[in-house]
mmCIF file of C-alpha atoms in Angstrom:
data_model
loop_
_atom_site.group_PDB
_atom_site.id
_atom_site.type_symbol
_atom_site.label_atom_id
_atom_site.label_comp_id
_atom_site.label_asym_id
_atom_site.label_seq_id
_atom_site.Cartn_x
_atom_site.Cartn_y
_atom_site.Cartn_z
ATOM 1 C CA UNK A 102 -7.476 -18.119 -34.508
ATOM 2 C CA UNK A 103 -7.340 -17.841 -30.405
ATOM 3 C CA UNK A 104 -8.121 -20.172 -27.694
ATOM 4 C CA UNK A 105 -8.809 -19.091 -24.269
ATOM 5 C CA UNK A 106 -10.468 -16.685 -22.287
ATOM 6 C CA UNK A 107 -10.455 -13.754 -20.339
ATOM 7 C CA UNK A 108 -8.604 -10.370 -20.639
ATOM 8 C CA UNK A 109 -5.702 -12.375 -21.883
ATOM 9 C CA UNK A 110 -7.129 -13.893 -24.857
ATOM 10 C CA UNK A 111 -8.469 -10.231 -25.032
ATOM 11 C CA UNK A 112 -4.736 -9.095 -25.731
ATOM 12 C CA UNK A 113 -3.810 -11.800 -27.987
ATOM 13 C CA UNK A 114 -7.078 -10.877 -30.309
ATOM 14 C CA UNK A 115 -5.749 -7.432 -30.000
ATOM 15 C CA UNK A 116 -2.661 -8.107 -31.324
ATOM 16 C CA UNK A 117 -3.937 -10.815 -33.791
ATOM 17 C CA UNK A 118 -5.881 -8.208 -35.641
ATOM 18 C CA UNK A 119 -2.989 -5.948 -36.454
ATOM 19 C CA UNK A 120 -1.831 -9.356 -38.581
ATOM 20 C CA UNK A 121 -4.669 -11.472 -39.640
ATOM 21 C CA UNK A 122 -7.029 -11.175 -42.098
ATOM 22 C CA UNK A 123 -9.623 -13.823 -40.803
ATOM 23 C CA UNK A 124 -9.731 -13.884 -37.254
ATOM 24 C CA UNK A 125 -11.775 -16.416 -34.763
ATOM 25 C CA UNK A 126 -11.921 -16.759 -30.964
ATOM 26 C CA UNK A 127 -12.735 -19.567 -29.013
ATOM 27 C CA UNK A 128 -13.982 -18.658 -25.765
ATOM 28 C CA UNK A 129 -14.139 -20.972 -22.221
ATOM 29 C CA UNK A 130 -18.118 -20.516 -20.792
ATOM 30 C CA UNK A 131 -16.919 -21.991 -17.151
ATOM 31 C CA UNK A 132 -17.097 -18.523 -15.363
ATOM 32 C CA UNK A 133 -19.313 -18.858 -12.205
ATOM 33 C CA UNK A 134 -18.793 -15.316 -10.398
ATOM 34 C CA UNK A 135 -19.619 -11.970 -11.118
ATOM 35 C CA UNK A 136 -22.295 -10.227 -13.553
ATOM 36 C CA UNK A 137 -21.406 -13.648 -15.404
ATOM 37 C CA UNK A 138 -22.540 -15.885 -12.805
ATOM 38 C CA UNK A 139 -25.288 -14.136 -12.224
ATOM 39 C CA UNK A 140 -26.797 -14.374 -15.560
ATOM 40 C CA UNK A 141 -25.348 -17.943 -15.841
ATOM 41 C CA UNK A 142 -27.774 -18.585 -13.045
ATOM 42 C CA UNK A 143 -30.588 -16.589 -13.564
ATOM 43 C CA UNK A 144 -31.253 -17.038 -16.965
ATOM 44 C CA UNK A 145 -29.123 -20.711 -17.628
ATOM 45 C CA UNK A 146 -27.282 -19.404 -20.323
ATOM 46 C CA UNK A 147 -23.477 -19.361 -21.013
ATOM 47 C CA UNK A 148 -21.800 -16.665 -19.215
ATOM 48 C CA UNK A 149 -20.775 -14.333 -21.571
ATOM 49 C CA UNK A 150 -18.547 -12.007 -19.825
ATOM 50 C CA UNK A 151 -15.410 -13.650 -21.618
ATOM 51 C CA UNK A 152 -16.987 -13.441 -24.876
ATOM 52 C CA UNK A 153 -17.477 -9.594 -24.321
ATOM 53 C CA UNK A 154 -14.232 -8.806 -23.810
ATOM 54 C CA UNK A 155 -13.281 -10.366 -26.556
ATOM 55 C CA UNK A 156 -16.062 -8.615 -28.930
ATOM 56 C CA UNK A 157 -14.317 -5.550 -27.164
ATOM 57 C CA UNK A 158 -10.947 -6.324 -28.644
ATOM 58 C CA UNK A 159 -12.205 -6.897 -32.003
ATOM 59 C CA UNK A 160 -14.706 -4.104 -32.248
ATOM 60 C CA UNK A 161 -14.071 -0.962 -34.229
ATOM 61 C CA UNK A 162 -11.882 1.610 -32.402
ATOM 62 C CA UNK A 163 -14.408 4.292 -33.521
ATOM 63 C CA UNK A 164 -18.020 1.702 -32.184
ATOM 64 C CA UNK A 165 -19.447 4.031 -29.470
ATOM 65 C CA UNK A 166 -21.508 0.466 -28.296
ATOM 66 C CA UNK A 167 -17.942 -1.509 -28.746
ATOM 67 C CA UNK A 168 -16.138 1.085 -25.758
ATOM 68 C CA UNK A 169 -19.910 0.917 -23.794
ATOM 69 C CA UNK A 170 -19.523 -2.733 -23.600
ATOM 70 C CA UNK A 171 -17.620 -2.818 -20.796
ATOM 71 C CA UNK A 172 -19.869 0.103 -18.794
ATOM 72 C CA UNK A 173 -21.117 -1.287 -15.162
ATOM 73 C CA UNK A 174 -23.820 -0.229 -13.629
ATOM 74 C CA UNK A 175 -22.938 0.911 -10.522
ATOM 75 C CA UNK A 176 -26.088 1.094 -8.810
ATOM 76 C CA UNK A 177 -30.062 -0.793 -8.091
ATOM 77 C CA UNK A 178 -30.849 -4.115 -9.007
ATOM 78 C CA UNK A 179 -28.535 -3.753 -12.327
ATOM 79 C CA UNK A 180 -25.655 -3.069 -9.783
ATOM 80 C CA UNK A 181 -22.319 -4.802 -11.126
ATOM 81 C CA UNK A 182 -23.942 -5.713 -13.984
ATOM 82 C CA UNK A 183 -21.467 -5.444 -17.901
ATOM 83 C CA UNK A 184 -23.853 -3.591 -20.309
ATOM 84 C CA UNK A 185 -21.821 -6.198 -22.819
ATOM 85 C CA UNK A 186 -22.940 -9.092 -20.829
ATOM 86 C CA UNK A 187 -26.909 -8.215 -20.568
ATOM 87 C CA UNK A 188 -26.997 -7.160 -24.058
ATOM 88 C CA UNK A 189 -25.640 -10.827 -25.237
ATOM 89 C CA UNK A 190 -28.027 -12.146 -22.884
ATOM 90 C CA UNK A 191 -31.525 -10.042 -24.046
ATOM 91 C CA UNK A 192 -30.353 -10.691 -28.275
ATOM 92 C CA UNK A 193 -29.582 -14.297 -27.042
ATOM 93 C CA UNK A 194 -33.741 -14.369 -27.038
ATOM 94 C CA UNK A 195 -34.357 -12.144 -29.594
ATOM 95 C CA UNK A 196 -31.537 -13.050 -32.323
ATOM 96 C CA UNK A 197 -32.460 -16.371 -32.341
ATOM 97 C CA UNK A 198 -30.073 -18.431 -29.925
ATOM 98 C CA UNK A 199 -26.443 -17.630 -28.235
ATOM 99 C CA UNK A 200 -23.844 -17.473 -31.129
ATOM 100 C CA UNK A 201 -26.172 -15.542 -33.056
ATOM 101 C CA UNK A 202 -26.510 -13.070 -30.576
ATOM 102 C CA UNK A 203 -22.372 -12.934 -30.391
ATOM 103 C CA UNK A 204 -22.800 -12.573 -34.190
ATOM 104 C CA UNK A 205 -25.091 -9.687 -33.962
ATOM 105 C CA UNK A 206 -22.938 -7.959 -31.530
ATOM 106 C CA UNK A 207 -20.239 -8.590 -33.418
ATOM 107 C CA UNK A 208 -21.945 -6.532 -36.487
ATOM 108 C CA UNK A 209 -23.055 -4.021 -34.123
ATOM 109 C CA UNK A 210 -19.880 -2.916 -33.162
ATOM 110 C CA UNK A 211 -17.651 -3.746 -36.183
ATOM 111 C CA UNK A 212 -15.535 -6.516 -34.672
ATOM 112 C CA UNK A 213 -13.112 -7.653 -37.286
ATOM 113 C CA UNK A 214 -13.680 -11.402 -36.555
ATOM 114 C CA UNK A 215 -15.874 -13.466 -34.759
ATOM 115 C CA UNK A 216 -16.008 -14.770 -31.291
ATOM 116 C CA UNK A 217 -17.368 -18.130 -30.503
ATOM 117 C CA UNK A 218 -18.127 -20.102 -27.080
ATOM 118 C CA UNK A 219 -16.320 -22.914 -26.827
ATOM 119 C CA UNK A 220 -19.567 -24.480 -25.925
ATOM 120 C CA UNK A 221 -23.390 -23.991 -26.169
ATOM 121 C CA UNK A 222 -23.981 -24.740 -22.809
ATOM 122 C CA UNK A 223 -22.355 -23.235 -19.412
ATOM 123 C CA UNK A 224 -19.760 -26.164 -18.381
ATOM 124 C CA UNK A 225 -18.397 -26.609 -14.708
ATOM 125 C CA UNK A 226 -15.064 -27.086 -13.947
ATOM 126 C CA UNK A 227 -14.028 -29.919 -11.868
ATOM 127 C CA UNK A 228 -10.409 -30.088 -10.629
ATOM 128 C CA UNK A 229 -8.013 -32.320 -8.412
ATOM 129 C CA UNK A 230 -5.732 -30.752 -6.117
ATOM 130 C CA UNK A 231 -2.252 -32.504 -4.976
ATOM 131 C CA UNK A 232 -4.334 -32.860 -1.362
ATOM 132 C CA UNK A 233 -6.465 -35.717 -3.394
ATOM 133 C CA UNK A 234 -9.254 -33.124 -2.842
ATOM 134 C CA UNK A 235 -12.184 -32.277 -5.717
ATOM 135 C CA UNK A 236 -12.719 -28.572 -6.269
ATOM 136 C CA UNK A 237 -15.820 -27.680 -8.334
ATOM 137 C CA UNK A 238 -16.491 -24.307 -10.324
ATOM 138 C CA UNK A 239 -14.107 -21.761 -11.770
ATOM 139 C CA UNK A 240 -14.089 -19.400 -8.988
ATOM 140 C CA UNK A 241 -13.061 -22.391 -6.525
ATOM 141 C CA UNK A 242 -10.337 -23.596 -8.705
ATOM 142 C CA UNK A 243 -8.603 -20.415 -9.426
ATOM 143 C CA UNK A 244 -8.484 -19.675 -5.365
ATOM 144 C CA UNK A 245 -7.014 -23.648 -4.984
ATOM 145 C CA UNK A 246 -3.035 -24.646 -5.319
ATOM 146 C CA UNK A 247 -1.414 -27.702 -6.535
ATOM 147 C CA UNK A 248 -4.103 -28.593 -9.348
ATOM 148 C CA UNK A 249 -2.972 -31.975 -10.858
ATOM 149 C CA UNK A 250 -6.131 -32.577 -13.296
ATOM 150 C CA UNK A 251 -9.099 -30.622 -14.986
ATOM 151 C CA UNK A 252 -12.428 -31.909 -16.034
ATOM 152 C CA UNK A 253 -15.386 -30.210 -17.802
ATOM 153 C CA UNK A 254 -18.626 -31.290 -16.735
ATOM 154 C CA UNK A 255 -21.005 -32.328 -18.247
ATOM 155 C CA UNK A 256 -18.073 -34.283 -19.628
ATOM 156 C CA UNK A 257 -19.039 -33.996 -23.340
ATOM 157 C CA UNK A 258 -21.122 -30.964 -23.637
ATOM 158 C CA UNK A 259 -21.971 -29.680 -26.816
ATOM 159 C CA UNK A 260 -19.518 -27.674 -29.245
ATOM 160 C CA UNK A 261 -20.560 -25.392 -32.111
ATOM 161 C CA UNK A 262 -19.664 -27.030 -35.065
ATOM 162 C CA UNK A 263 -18.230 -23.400 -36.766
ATOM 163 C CA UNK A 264 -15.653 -23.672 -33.338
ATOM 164 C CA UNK A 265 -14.718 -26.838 -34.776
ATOM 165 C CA UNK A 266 -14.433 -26.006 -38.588
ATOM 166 C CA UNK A 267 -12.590 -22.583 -37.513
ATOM 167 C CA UNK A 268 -9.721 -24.603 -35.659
ATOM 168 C CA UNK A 269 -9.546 -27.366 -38.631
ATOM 169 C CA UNK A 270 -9.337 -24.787 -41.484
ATOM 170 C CA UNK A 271 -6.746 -21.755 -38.931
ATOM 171 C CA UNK A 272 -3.645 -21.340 -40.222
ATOM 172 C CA UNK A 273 -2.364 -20.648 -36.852
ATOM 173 C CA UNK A 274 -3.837 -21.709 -33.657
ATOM 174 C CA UNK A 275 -2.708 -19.172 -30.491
ATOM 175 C CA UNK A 276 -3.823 -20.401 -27.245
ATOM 176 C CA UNK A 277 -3.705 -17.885 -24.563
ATOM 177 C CA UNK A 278 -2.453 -16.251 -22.426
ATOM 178 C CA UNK A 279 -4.943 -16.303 -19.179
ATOM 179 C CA UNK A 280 -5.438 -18.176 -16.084
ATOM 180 C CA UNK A 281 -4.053 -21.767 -16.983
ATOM 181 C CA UNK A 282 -7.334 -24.146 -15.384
ATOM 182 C CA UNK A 283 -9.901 -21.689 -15.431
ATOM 183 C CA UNK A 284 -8.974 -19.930 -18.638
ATOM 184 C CA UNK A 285 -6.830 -21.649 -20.861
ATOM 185 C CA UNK A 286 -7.366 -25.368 -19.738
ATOM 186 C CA UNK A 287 -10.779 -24.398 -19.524
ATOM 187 C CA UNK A 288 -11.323 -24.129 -23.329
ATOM 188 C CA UNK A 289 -8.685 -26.694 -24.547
ATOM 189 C CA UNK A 290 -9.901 -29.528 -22.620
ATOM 190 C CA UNK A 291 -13.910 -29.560 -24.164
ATOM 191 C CA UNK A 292 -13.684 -32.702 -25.412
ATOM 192 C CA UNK A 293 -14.927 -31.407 -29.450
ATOM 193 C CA UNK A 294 -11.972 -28.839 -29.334
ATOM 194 C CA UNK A 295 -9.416 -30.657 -27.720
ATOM 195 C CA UNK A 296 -10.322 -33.354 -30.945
ATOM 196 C CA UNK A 297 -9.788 -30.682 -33.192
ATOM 197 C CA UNK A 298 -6.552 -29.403 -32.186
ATOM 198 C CA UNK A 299 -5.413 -32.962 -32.291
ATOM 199 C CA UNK A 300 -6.371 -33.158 -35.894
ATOM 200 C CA UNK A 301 -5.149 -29.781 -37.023
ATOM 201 C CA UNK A 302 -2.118 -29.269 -38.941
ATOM 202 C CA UNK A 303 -1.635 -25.838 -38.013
ATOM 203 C CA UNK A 304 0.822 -24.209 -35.715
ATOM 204 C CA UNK A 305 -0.118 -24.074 -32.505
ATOM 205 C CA UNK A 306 1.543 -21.125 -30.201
ATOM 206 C CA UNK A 307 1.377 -21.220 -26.320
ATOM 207 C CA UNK A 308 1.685 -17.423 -24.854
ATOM 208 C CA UNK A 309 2.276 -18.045 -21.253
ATOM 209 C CA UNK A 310 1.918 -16.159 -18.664
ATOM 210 C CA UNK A 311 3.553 -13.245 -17.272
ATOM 211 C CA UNK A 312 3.542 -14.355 -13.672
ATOM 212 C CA UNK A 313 2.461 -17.482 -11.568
ATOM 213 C CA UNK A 314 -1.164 -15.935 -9.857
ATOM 214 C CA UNK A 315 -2.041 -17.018 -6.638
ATOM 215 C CA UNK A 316 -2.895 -19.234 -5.799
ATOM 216 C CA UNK A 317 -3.760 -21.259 -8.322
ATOM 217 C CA UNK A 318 -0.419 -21.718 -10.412
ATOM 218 C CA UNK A 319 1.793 -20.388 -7.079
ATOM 219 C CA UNK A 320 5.571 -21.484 -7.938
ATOM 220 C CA UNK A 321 4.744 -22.566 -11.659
ATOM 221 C CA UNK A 322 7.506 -22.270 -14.045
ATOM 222 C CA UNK A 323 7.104 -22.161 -17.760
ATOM 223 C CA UNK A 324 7.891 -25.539 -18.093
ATOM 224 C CA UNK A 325 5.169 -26.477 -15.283
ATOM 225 C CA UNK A 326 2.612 -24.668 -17.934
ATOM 226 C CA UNK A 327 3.972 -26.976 -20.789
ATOM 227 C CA UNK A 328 3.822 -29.615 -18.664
ATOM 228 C CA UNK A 329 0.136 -29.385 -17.116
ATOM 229 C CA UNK A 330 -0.628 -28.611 -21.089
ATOM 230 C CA UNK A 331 0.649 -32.243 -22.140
ATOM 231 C CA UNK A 332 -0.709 -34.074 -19.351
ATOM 232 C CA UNK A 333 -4.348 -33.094 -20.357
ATOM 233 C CA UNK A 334 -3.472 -33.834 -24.131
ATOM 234 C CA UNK A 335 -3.323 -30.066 -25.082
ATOM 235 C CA UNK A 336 -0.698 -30.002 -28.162
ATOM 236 C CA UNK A 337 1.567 -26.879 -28.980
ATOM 237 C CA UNK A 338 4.297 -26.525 -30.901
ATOM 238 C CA UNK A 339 5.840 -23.435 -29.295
ATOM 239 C CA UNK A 340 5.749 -21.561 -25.973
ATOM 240 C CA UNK A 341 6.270 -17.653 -26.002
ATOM 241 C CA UNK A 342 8.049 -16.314 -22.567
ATOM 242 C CA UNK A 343 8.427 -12.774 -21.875
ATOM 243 C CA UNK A 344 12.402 -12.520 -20.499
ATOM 244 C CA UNK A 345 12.776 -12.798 -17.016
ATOM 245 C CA UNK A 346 9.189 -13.674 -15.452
ATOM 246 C CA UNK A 347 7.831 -17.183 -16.270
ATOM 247 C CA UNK A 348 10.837 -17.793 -18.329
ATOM 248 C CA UNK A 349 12.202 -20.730 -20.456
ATOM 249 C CA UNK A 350 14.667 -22.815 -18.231
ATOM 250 C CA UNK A 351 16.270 -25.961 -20.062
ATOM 251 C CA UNK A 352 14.388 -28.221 -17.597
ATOM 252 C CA UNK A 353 13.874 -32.110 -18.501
ATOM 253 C CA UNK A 354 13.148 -31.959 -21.895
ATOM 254 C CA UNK A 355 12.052 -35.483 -21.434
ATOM 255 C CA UNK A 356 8.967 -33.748 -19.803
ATOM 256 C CA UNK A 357 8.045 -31.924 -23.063
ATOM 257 C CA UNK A 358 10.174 -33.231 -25.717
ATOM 258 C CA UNK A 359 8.343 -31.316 -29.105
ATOM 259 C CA UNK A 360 7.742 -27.835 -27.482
ATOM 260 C CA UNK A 361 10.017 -24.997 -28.705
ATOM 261 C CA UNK A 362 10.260 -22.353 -25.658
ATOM 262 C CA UNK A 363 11.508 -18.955 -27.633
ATOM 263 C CA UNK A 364 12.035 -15.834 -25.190
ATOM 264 C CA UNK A 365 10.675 -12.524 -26.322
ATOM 265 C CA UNK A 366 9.855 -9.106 -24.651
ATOM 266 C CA UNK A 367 5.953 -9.018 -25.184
ATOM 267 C CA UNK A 368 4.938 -7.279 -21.810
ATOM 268 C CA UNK A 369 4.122 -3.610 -22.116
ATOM 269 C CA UNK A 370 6.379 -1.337 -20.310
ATOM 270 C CA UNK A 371 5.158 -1.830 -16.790
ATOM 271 C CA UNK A 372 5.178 -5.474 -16.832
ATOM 272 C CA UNK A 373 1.482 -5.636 -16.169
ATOM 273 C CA UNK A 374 0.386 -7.004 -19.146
ATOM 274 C CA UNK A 375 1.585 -8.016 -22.492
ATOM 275 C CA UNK A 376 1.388 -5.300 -25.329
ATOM 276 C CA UNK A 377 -0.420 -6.249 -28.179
ATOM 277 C CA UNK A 378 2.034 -4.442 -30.918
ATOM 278 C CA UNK A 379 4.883 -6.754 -29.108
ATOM 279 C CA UNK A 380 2.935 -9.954 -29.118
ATOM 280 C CA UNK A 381 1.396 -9.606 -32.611
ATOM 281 C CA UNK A 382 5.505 -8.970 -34.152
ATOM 282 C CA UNK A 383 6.460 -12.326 -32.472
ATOM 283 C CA UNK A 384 3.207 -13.908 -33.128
ATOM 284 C CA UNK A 385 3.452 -13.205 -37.055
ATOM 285 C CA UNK A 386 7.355 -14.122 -36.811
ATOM 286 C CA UNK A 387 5.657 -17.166 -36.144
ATOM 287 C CA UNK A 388 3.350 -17.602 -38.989
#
């Protein structure tokens, strides 16, 4: 299973699937901006753009809806709009509730797993910045340097329990890679999933990032990800570095003494992203 959100947890299901033969992804619902905010708003649901990209990866190469998923409207009151995002939102009413609209989705376009919100209910993000100031809402805190601590709020919002029996019962637990707050952190931190990583026995792999991103993890080493990881309880096992960008230093291993930091090349050919055939060799390796 996969923990995270974004378009990286949209590569790691990507190169999951080439491996796995039950696949879950756990998906952060703190996004405030965009076609997702707007619907977040408007209709007080859970944004769903993560989720869509990660239906996206998993769909069936050959689902004409699974590539139309990501189609924007470019124009009128729909303007900006994800056809992904306001089709979750319309079978959100009609299927019966949220996850069963990511469920129908899901059978609409093939998906080889299932994708799951890490909660039922939109959560804001409420972070602490080295200035001792409080930043509020995902697009705030990914625009804000020197984040010291993360919170959800509300601070125990509700969980689906199938999130919570996915990560109890995975045989491997990847987390990432994405922003480290608003993506990552994002997800790990609900209280109901951050219990059940605790209590699972599986292997839990950190894919880090390819680059710090401004400005919200400006100067970060690898280590600094490990490090923010552990200080909001989030426990892996092993950190994979791509060679050369956010690499492995030795560091003070007193900072994260049970982390195993193993360099591989997993970014595609430009740099720009990590491939998906790379990641999922290292990622099975792994297993």
């Amino acid at each position: 299973m996969a923990i995270g959100g974004g378009h990286g947890l949209a590569a790691t299901l990507q190169a999951v699937r080439q491996y796995a033969t039950h696949i879950t992804a756990v998906v952060s619902v703190a996004d405030d901006g965009g076609s997702s905010g707007r619907l977040r708003e408007g209709l007080s649901m859970p944004p769903p753009g993560d989720l869509r990209r990660c239906l996206n990866a998993l769909a069936d190469p050959e689902s004409a809806l699974g590539a139309a998923l990501e189609y924007r409207f470019p124009t009128g009151d729909m303007a900006g709009h994800a056809l992904g995002n306001v089709l979750i939102a319309g079978l959100a009413e009609a299927a019966g509730g949220f996850i069963a609209a990511l469920d129908e989705v899901g059978r609409l376009i093939g998906a080889v797993g299932r994708v799951l919100p890490a909660t039922t209910e939109p959560v804001t993000l409420v972070a602490e910045s080295s200035a001792a100031q409080s930043v509020e809402g995902q697009v705030a805190v990914q625009n804000t340097a020197g984040i010291r601590r993360l919170a959800v709020r509300p601070a125990m919002p509700m969980t689906p329990v199938e999130v919570v029996t996915a990560i109890e019962l995975a045989d491997q637990v990847v987390i990432g890679p994405g922003s480290l707050f608003t993506s990552v952190l994002a997800a790990t931190i609900v209280p109901s999933v951050l219990s059940a990583l605790r209590s699972s026995r599986a292997p839990k792999v950190y894919v880090c990032n390819l680059r710090p991103q401004r400005p919200e993890t400006e100067g970060f080493s690898a280590l600094d990800h490990a490090a923010a990881l552990a200080t909001h309880g989030v426990p892996i096992d092993t950190m994979v570095c791509h060679p050369a960008r956010l690499s492995c230093p030795p560091g003070d291993q007193n900072r994260t003494p049970t982390v195993r930091c193993i360099e591989r090349k997993v970014a595609d050919a430009d740099g720009a992203a990590h491939d998906p055939t790379r990641l999922a060799a290292v990622l099975a390796e792994l297993l």
